[in-house]
Coordinates of C-alpha atoms in Angstrom, one line a residue:
X1 CA -91.7 202.9 129.3
X2 CA -93.2 202.8 133.5
X3 CA -97.1 203.2 133.7
X4 CA -98.2 206.2 135.1
X5 CA -100.1 206.0 138.1
X6 CA -103.9 206.8 138.4
X7 CA -104.6 208.8 141.5
X8 CA -108.2 209.7 143.8
X9 CA -108.6 211.6 146.7
X10 CA -109.9 210.3 150.0
X11 CA -113.4 212.4 149.1
X12 CA -113.7 210.8 145.8
X13 CA -112.8 207.3 147.8
X14 CA -115.8 208.1 150.2
X15 CA -117.9 208.0 147.6
X16 CA -118.0 204.2 146.7
X17 CA -118.9 202.9 150.2
X18 CA -122.3 201.1 149.4
X19 CA -123.1 197.7 148.1
X20 CA -122.4 197.3 144.3
X21 CA -119.8 199.9 144.5
X22 CA -117.7 199.0 147.3
X23 CA -113.9 200.1 147.4
X24 CA -111.5 200.0 150.3
X25 CA -107.7 201.4 150.3
X26 CA -104.9 199.5 152.1
X27 CA -101.1 201.7 152.4
X28 CA -102.7 204.0 149.7
X29 CA -103.8 201.5 147.3
X30 CA -107.4 201.5 146.1
X31 CA -109.1 197.5 145.7
X32 CA -112.6 196.7 144.7
X33 CA -114.4 194.8 147.1
X34 CA -117.6 195.0 145.7
X35 CA -118.3 191.6 144.3
X36 CA -115.8 189.8 146.8
X37 CA -118.3 191.3 149.6
X38 CA -120.5 188.4 149.7
X39 CA -118.0 185.9 149.9
X40 CA -115.8 187.6 152.5
X41 CA -115.2 185.1 155.6
X42 CA -116.0 188.0 157.8
X43 CA -119.2 188.9 156.2
X44 CA -120.1 191.6 153.7
X45 CA -121.1 194.3 157.1
X46 CA -117.2 194.6 158.3
X47 CA -116.7 195.9 154.7
X48 CA -119.9 198.2 154.3
X49 CA -119.0 199.6 157.8
X50 CA -115.6 201.1 156.7
X51 CA -116.5 201.2 152.9
X52 CA -114.7 204.0 151.4
X53 CA -111.8 204.2 153.7
X54 CA -108.7 203.4 154.3
X55 CA -108.8 200.3 156.4
X56 CA -105.0 199.3 156.9
X57 CA -105.2 199.1 160.5
X58 CA -108.4 196.7 160.5
X59 CA -106.9 195.1 157.7
X60 CA -103.7 194.4 159.7
X61 CA -105.2 193.3 162.7
X62 CA -107.5 190.4 161.3
X63 CA -105.8 189.2 158.5
X64 CA -102.6 187.0 158.6
X65 CA -99.7 187.9 156.6
X66 CA -100.6 185.3 153.8
X67 CA -103.8 187.4 153.2
X68 CA -101.5 190.2 151.4
X69 CA -100.9 188.2 148.4
X70 CA -105.0 187.9 147.3
X71 CA -105.2 191.6 147.4
X72 CA -103.9 192.1 143.9
X73 CA -106.6 190.7 142.4
X74 CA -108.8 193.4 143.7
X75 CA -106.5 196.3 142.7
X76 CA -108.5 198.6 140.6
X77 CA -105.2 201.0 139.4
X78 CA -106.0 203.2 141.6
X79 CA -103.9 205.4 144.7
X80 CA -104.9 208.0 147.4
X81 CA -103.6 210.9 146.9
X82 CA -103.6 212.4 150.0
X83 CA -102.6 209.2 152.0
X84 CA -101.3 209.9 154.8
X85 CA -100.3 207.6 158.2
X86 CA -100.7 209.2 161.9
X87 CA -97.5 208.7 164.4
X88 CA -100.3 206.5 166.1
X89 CA -100.8 204.3 163.6
X90 CA -97.4 203.8 162.7
X91 CA -96.6 203.0 166.7
X92 CA -99.8 200.4 166.3
X93 CA -98.0 199.2 163.1
X94 CA -95.1 198.7 164.8
X95 CA -95.9 197.1 167.7
X96 CA -97.8 194.7 165.5
X97 CA -94.6 193.9 163.5
X98 CA -92.8 193.4 166.8
X99 CA -95.6 190.4 168.1
X100 CA -95.3 188.7 164.9
X101 CA -91.5 188.6 164.8
X102 CA -91.9 187.3 168.3
X103 CA -94.1 184.5 167.2
X104 CA -97.0 185.3 169.6
X105 CA -99.7 184.9 166.8
X106 CA -98.5 181.7 166.6
X107 CA -97.8 180.9 170.2
X108 CA -101.2 179.1 171.7
X109 CA -99.0 177.5 174.8
X110 CA -101.6 174.5 176.1
X111 CA -104.9 176.6 176.4
X112 CA -106.6 174.9 173.8
X113 CA -106.0 171.2 175.8
X114 CA -106.8 172.3 179.2
X115 CA -109.8 174.0 177.5
X116 CA -111.1 171.0 175.7
X117 CA -110.2 168.4 178.7
X118 CA -112.0 171.2 181.4
X119 CA -115.1 171.1 179.3
X120 CA -115.0 167.4 178.7
X121 CA -115.1 167.0 182.8
X122 CA -117.6 169.7 183.8
X123 CA -119.4 167.8 181.0
X124 CA -119.2 164.6 182.1
X125 CA -120.0 165.1 185.5
X126 CA -123.0 166.5 184.9
X127 CA -124.2 164.1 182.6
X128 CA -123.3 161.8 185.6
X129 CA -125.0 163.3 188.5
X130 CA -128.2 163.8 186.7
X131 CA -128.5 159.9 185.4
X132 CA -126.9 158.4 189.0
X133 CA -128.4 160.6 191.9
X134 CA -131.5 161.0 193.3
X135 CA -130.6 163.9 195.2
X136 CA -132.1 167.0 194.1
X137 CA -129.2 169.6 195.9
X138 CA -126.5 167.0 193.2
X139 CA -129.0 167.8 190.3
X140 CA -128.7 171.6 191.2
X141 CA -124.8 171.2 190.8
X142 CA -124.9 169.9 187.9
X143 CA -126.9 172.2 186.3
X144 CA -124.4 174.9 187.6
X145 CA -121.4 172.5 186.4
X146 CA -123.2 172.4 182.9
X147 CA -123.7 176.4 183.0
X148 CA -119.8 176.5 183.1
X149 CA -119.0 173.9 180.8
X150 CA -121.0 176.5 178.5
X151 CA -119.2 179.4 179.5
X152 CA -115.8 177.4 179.0
X153 CA -116.7 176.3 175.4
X154 CA -118.1 179.8 174.4
X155 CA -114.7 181.4 175.1
X156 CA -112.7 178.3 172.6
X157 CA -115.5 178.8 170.1
X158 CA -114.5 182.6 170.6
X159 CA -110.7 181.7 170.2
X160 CA -111.2 179.6 167.2
X161 CA -113.6 182.4 166.0
X162 CA -110.4 184.5 165.3
X163 CA -107.8 182.2 164.9
X164 CA -107.0 179.0 163.8
X165 CA -106.8 176.7 167.1
X166 CA -106.2 173.5 165.2
X167 CA -104.0 171.8 162.6
X168 CA -106.1 172.9 159.8
X169 CA -108.9 175.2 159.2
X170 CA -111.5 171.9 158.3
X171 CA -110.7 170.5 161.9
X172 CA -110.8 174.4 163.4
X173 CA -114.3 174.5 161.7
X174 CA -115.3 170.8 163.2
X175 CA -113.9 172.5 166.8
X176 CA -116.3 175.6 166.0
X177 CA -119.8 173.6 165.4
X178 CA -118.5 171.2 168.2
X179 CA -118.0 174.0 170.9
X180 CA -120.9 176.3 169.4
X181 CA -123.5 174.6 167.9
X182 CA -123.6 171.2 169.4
X183 CA -122.5 172.1 173.0
X184 CA -124.0 175.5 173.9
X185 CA -126.9 175.4 171.3
X186 CA -125.5 179.1 170.2
X187 CA -124.6 179.2 166.0
X188 CA -121.1 180.0 165.1
X189 CA -122.6 181.2 162.2
X190 CA -124.7 183.6 164.2
X191 CA -121.5 184.7 166.2
X192 CA -119.2 185.2 163.6
X193 CA -121.9 187.3 162.1
X194 CA -122.2 190.1 165.0
X195 CA -119.2 189.4 166.8
X196 CA -117.2 190.8 163.5
X197 CA -119.1 193.8 163.0
X198 CA -118.8 194.5 166.7
X199 CA -115.4 194.4 166.5
X200 CA -114.7 196.3 163.6
X201 CA -117.5 199.2 164.8
X202 CA -116.7 198.5 168.7
X203 CA -119.5 201.2 170.4
X204 CA -120.8 202.8 167.3
X205 CA -124.5 202.8 168.5
X206 CA -126.1 202.8 165.0
X207 CA -123.6 200.2 163.8
X208 CA -122.4 198.0 166.6
X209 CA -125.0 194.6 167.8
X210 CA -123.9 194.3 170.8
X211 CA -125.4 197.7 171.9
X212 CA -128.7 197.5 170.6
X213 CA -130.8 196.1 173.1
X214 CA -134.0 198.5 172.8
X215 CA -136.5 198.0 174.0
X216 CA -134.5 196.1 177.2
X217 CA -131.7 198.4 176.9
X218 CA -130.1 202.0 175.9
X219 CA -126.7 203.0 177.3
X220 CA -127.3 206.4 175.6
X221 CA -129.7 209.2 175.1
X222 CA -129.3 208.9 171.4
X223 CA -131.7 205.5 171.6
X224 CA -134.3 208.2 172.5
X225 CA -134.6 209.2 169.2
X226 CA -135.1 206.3 166.9
X227 CA -131.6 205.5 165.7
X228 CA -131.7 203.0 162.5
X229 CA -130.0 200.0 163.4
X230 CA -127.6 199.9 160.2
X231 CA -126.3 196.5 161.1
X232 CA -129.8 195.3 161.6
X233 CA -131.5 197.6 158.8
X234 CA -134.1 198.6 160.4
X235 CA -135.3 201.6 162.5
X236 CA -134.6 200.8 166.7
X237 CA -138.2 202.5 167.8
X238 CA -138.1 204.1 171.6
X239 CA -141.9 203.1 172.0
X240 CA -143.9 203.5 175.3
X241 CA -142.9 200.3 176.0
X242 CA -139.0 200.8 175.5
X243 CA -139.2 204.0 177.5
X244 CA -140.8 202.4 180.8
X245 CA -138.0 199.5 180.4
X246 CA -135.2 201.6 180.0
X247 CA -136.8 203.7 183.0
X248 CA -135.6 200.8 185.0
X249 CA -132.8 198.9 183.3
X250 CA -130.5 199.5 186.2
X251 CA -133.0 197.3 188.5
X252 CA -133.6 194.7 185.6
X253 CA -129.8 194.6 184.4
X254 CA -129.0 191.3 186.7
X255 CA -132.2 189.7 186.1
X256 CA -132.1 189.7 182.7
X257 CA -128.4 188.4 182.3
X258 CA -129.8 185.4 184.2
X259 CA -132.3 184.7 181.1
X260 CA -130.2 186.3 178.2
X261 CA -129.2 182.9 176.8
X262 CA -133.0 182.5 175.6
X263 CA -131.9 185.2 172.9
X264 CA -128.8 184.3 171.8
X265 CA -131.2 180.9 171.1
X266 CA -133.6 183.1 169.1
X267 CA -131.3 184.9 167.6
X268 CA -129.5 181.7 166.6
X269 CA -132.7 180.3 165.2
X270 CA -134.0 183.5 163.1
X271 CA -130.5 183.7 161.3
X272 CA -130.2 180.4 160.2
X273 CA -133.8 180.0 159.2
X274 CA -133.8 183.2 157.7
X275 CA -133.9 182.5 153.4
X276 CA -133.1 186.2 152.6
X277 CA -129.7 185.7 154.8
X278 CA -126.4 184.3 153.1
X279 CA -125.3 181.9 156.0
X280 CA -121.7 180.3 155.5
X281 CA -122.2 176.4 156.1
X282 CA -125.8 177.2 157.0
X283 CA -126.6 173.1 157.0
X284 CA -124.0 172.7 158.9
X285 CA -124.8 174.8 161.6
X286 CA -128.5 173.5 161.5
X287 CA -127.4 170.1 162.1
X288 CA -124.9 171.1 164.8
X289 CA -128.6 173.1 166.6
X290 CA -130.8 170.3 166.4
X291 CA -127.7 167.8 168.3
X292 CA -128.1 170.7 170.7
X293 CA -131.6 170.4 170.8
X294 CA -132.0 166.9 170.6
X295 CA -129.2 165.4 174.0
X296 CA -130.2 168.9 176.1
X297 CA -133.9 167.9 176.3
X298 CA -132.9 164.3 176.6
X299 CA -130.8 165.4 179.7
X300 CA -133.4 167.5 181.3
X301 CA -136.5 164.6 181.1
X302 CA -134.1 162.0 183.1
X303 CA -134.9 164.5 186.3
X304 CA -137.8 163.3 187.9
X305 CA -140.2 166.3 188.4
X306 CA -141.0 169.3 186.4
X307 CA -139.6 171.5 189.5
X308 CA -136.5 170.0 189.4
X309 CA -136.0 170.6 185.6
X310 CA -137.1 173.9 186.3
X311 CA -134.4 174.4 188.5
X312 CA -131.6 172.5 186.4
X313 CA -132.2 174.6 184.1
X314 CA -132.4 178.1 185.9
X315 CA -129.1 176.8 187.9
X316 CA -126.9 176.5 184.6
X317 CA -128.6 180.1 183.5
X318 CA -127.5 181.5 186.9
X319 CA -123.8 180.3 186.4
X320 CA -124.2 182.0 182.4
X321 CA -125.3 184.8 183.8
X322 CA -121.8 185.6 184.7
X323 CA -120.2 185.6 181.0
X324 CA -123.2 187.7 179.7
X325 CA -122.6 190.3 182.4
X326 CA -118.7 190.4 181.5
X327 CA -119.4 190.5 178.0
X328 CA -121.4 193.7 178.8
X329 CA -119.1 195.4 181.9
X330 CA -116.4 195.4 178.9
X331 CA -118.5 197.9 176.4
X332 CA -121.9 199.3 178.1
X333 CA -120.0 202.4 180.4
X334 CA -117.4 203.2 177.3
X335 CA -117.4 205.6 175.3
X336 CA -119.7 205.9 172.8
X337 CA -120.5 207.6 169.3
X338 CA -123.1 207.2 166.3
X339 CA -121.9 206.7 162.9
X340 CA -119.6 204.8 160.7
X341 CA -116.1 204.2 162.4
X342 CA -112.7 206.0 160.5
X343 CA -110.2 203.3 158.7
X344 CA -107.3 205.5 159.8
X345 CA -108.5 205.6 163.9
X346 CA -108.8 201.9 164.5
X347 CA -106.3 202.2 167.7
X348 CA -108.5 205.5 168.9
X349 CA -111.8 203.5 168.3
X350 CA -110.8 200.4 170.1
X351 CA -109.2 202.2 173.1
X352 CA -112.6 204.5 173.7
X353 CA -115.2 201.4 173.2
X354 CA -113.4 198.9 175.7
X355 CA -112.6 198.3 179.3
X356 CA -110.5 195.8 180.9
X357 CA -111.4 193.9 184.1
X358 CA -108.1 193.9 186.2
X359 CA -108.1 190.6 187.8
X360 CA -105.0 188.4 189.1
X361 CA -103.4 186.0 186.8
X362 CA -105.0 182.6 188.2
X363 CA -108.8 184.0 187.2
X364 CA -108.0 184.1 183.7
X365 CA -109.3 180.6 182.9
X366 CA -112.9 182.1 184.6
X367 CA -112.7 185.5 182.5
X368 CA -111.4 183.5 179.1
X369 CA -109.0 186.3 178.4
X370 CA -111.7 188.5 177.4
X371 CA -110.9 190.6 180.9
X372 CA -108.3 191.7 178.1
X373 CA -110.7 193.2 176.3
X374 CA -108.6 196.2 174.9
X375 CA -105.9 193.6 173.8
X376 CA -107.9 190.9 172.3
X377 CA -109.6 194.2 170.4
X378 CA -106.2 195.7 169.0
X379 CA -105.0 192.2 168.1
X380 CA -107.9 190.1 167.8
X381 CA -105.6 186.9 166.5
X382 CA -103.3 186.9 169.1
X383 CA -104.1 183.8 171.0
X384 CA -105.3 184.6 174.9
X385 CA -102.2 183.2 176.7
X386 CA -100.2 186.1 175.5
X387 CA -102.8 189.5 176.3
X388 CA -101.6 189.5 179.6
X389 CA -97.8 189.7 178.5
X390 CA -98.9 192.6 175.8
X391 CA -101.0 194.7 178.4
X392 CA -98.2 196.7 179.8
X393 CA -96.9 197.9 176.3
X394 CA -100.6 198.6 175.3
X395 CA -101.0 200.4 178.4
X396 CA -97.8 202.6 177.8
X397 CA -98.6 203.3 174.2
X398 CA -102.2 204.8 174.8
X399 CA -100.5 206.9 177.6
X400 CA -98.1 208.3 175.1
X401 CA -100.8 209.3 172.6
X402 CA -103.1 210.4 175.5
X403 CA -106.1 207.8 174.8
X404 CA -107.8 206.4 177.8
X405 CA -106.5 202.7 178.9
X406 CA -109.4 201.6 181.7
X407 CA -108.6 198.6 183.4
X408 CA -111.4 198.5 186.5
X409 CA -111.7 195.8 189.2
X410 CA -114.7 193.2 188.6
X411 CA -116.8 195.4 191.3
X412 CA -115.7 198.6 189.8
X413 CA -116.9 197.4 186.4
X414 CA -120.2 196.6 187.8
X415 CA -120.9 199.8 189.1
X416 CA -119.9 201.6 186.3
X417 CA -122.0 199.5 184.2
X418 CA -124.9 200.0 186.6
X419 CA -124.3 203.9 186.8
X420 CA -124.2 204.4 183.1
X421 CA -127.8 202.2 182.7
X422 CA -128.9 204.1 185.6
X423 CA -127.9 207.7 184.1
X424 CA -129.5 206.5 180.9
X425 CA -132.9 205.6 182.6
X426 CA -132.8 208.8 184.6
X427 CA -132.7 210.6 181.3
X428 CA -136.0 208.3 179.7
X429 CA -138.0 209.2 182.5
X430 CA -137.4 213.1 181.9
X431 CA -138.2 213.6 178.4
X432 CA -140.0 216.0 177.5
X433 CA -143.2 215.2 176.6
X434 CA -141.8 212.6 174.1
X435 CA -145.1 209.8 173.7
X436 CA -148.4 210.2 174.5
X437 CA -149.6 210.3 177.9
X438 CA -150.6 207.7 179.7
X439 CA -152.2 207.1 183.3
X440 CA -150.2 203.7 184.1
X441 CA -147.0 205.2 183.2
X442 CA -147.7 208.7 185.4
X443 CA -149.1 206.0 187.8
X444 CA -145.8 204.3 187.7
X445 CA -143.5 207.0 187.7
X446 CA -144.8 209.1 190.6
X447 CA -145.5 206.3 192.9
X448 CA -142.8 204.1 191.9

């Protein structure tokens, strides 16, 4: 006798959306991932962000076909009674299947080899110039070369975090630690923790950590009302200091980008040495960071004077500022929202929250594939060498469903970002009696 299927509604599913009671639906089947959340390779926060929803499109985007075989052990016997698939989702899944059949998710080209070679050459030249030359301008150039090595290393670490660039998961992990922790001083554990959540909750003001830069930046006036960060689990207070800094953020944007790397070092240390956080491969990540903080100070110490050492560091930071700027250009001036993303509007959320940078193909090495930000967000496992080829198809799909496809030149993207920051800055200045009166505040805003 056939077993009778048990059904629940989407409203009933929504009740199971928190730690200790976490259900999701994939293609109408309901899975209990409460215990799995802490073991999930992508971390528990993406699951918590989509808990109580149908997450089919997000699951397809992030997992290879072999992962489907693991789902049965989480099936709790229920099906969604009111399960429906939108036309937009149907087209997205159809395109994903077509790309899979074409083998594009497995076709990596020679990007990995070229990237490793370029990193090795840049790093070697930088070290050689520091040790073997006494010329101050050579040393400044070596700092710039090291900054470019960091940029390319970050791209390779990003690739290895999204898809397997090496022949096995073990070698892939080694590549991550080498390119991230050992060479750049930024933990891959920290990157995965924040980046996976960023993709799942793209441009949600209270869920996406990549938009939560209070007190330094605010891309929306929503931040003026003390939003609670669901990622960090704390309130983002818009106090007097935050209001002052945000009021001038369109002026401080580029200077902050120069020193933004310091914040990444701090965030890495705060995560790795936080005993309350479950950090995968914590010891391995800490060892990698110690490697960086061994060779980097030693290299700087080889320079003859403290002035040269400072300018060497600044030179490398100025170069890497390009990458920090690029990261913000892709999202700061895109559409934002408050609250959890809906699992069944994956395509819509990604198109609204992402901006492409239009550049010629010979510049792809500098942008690391992230100029195709929307394509990357829709198909995060797709190797960067294939993103340009699918861009026209994605553009047509957006047009079909009346969704935005924003592709700006690098200059236009900078202008758009500065305008977004300026608009929020002026709104921060004009808030009606938001904080206690302060004579210094009034003087600065009155007389500039």
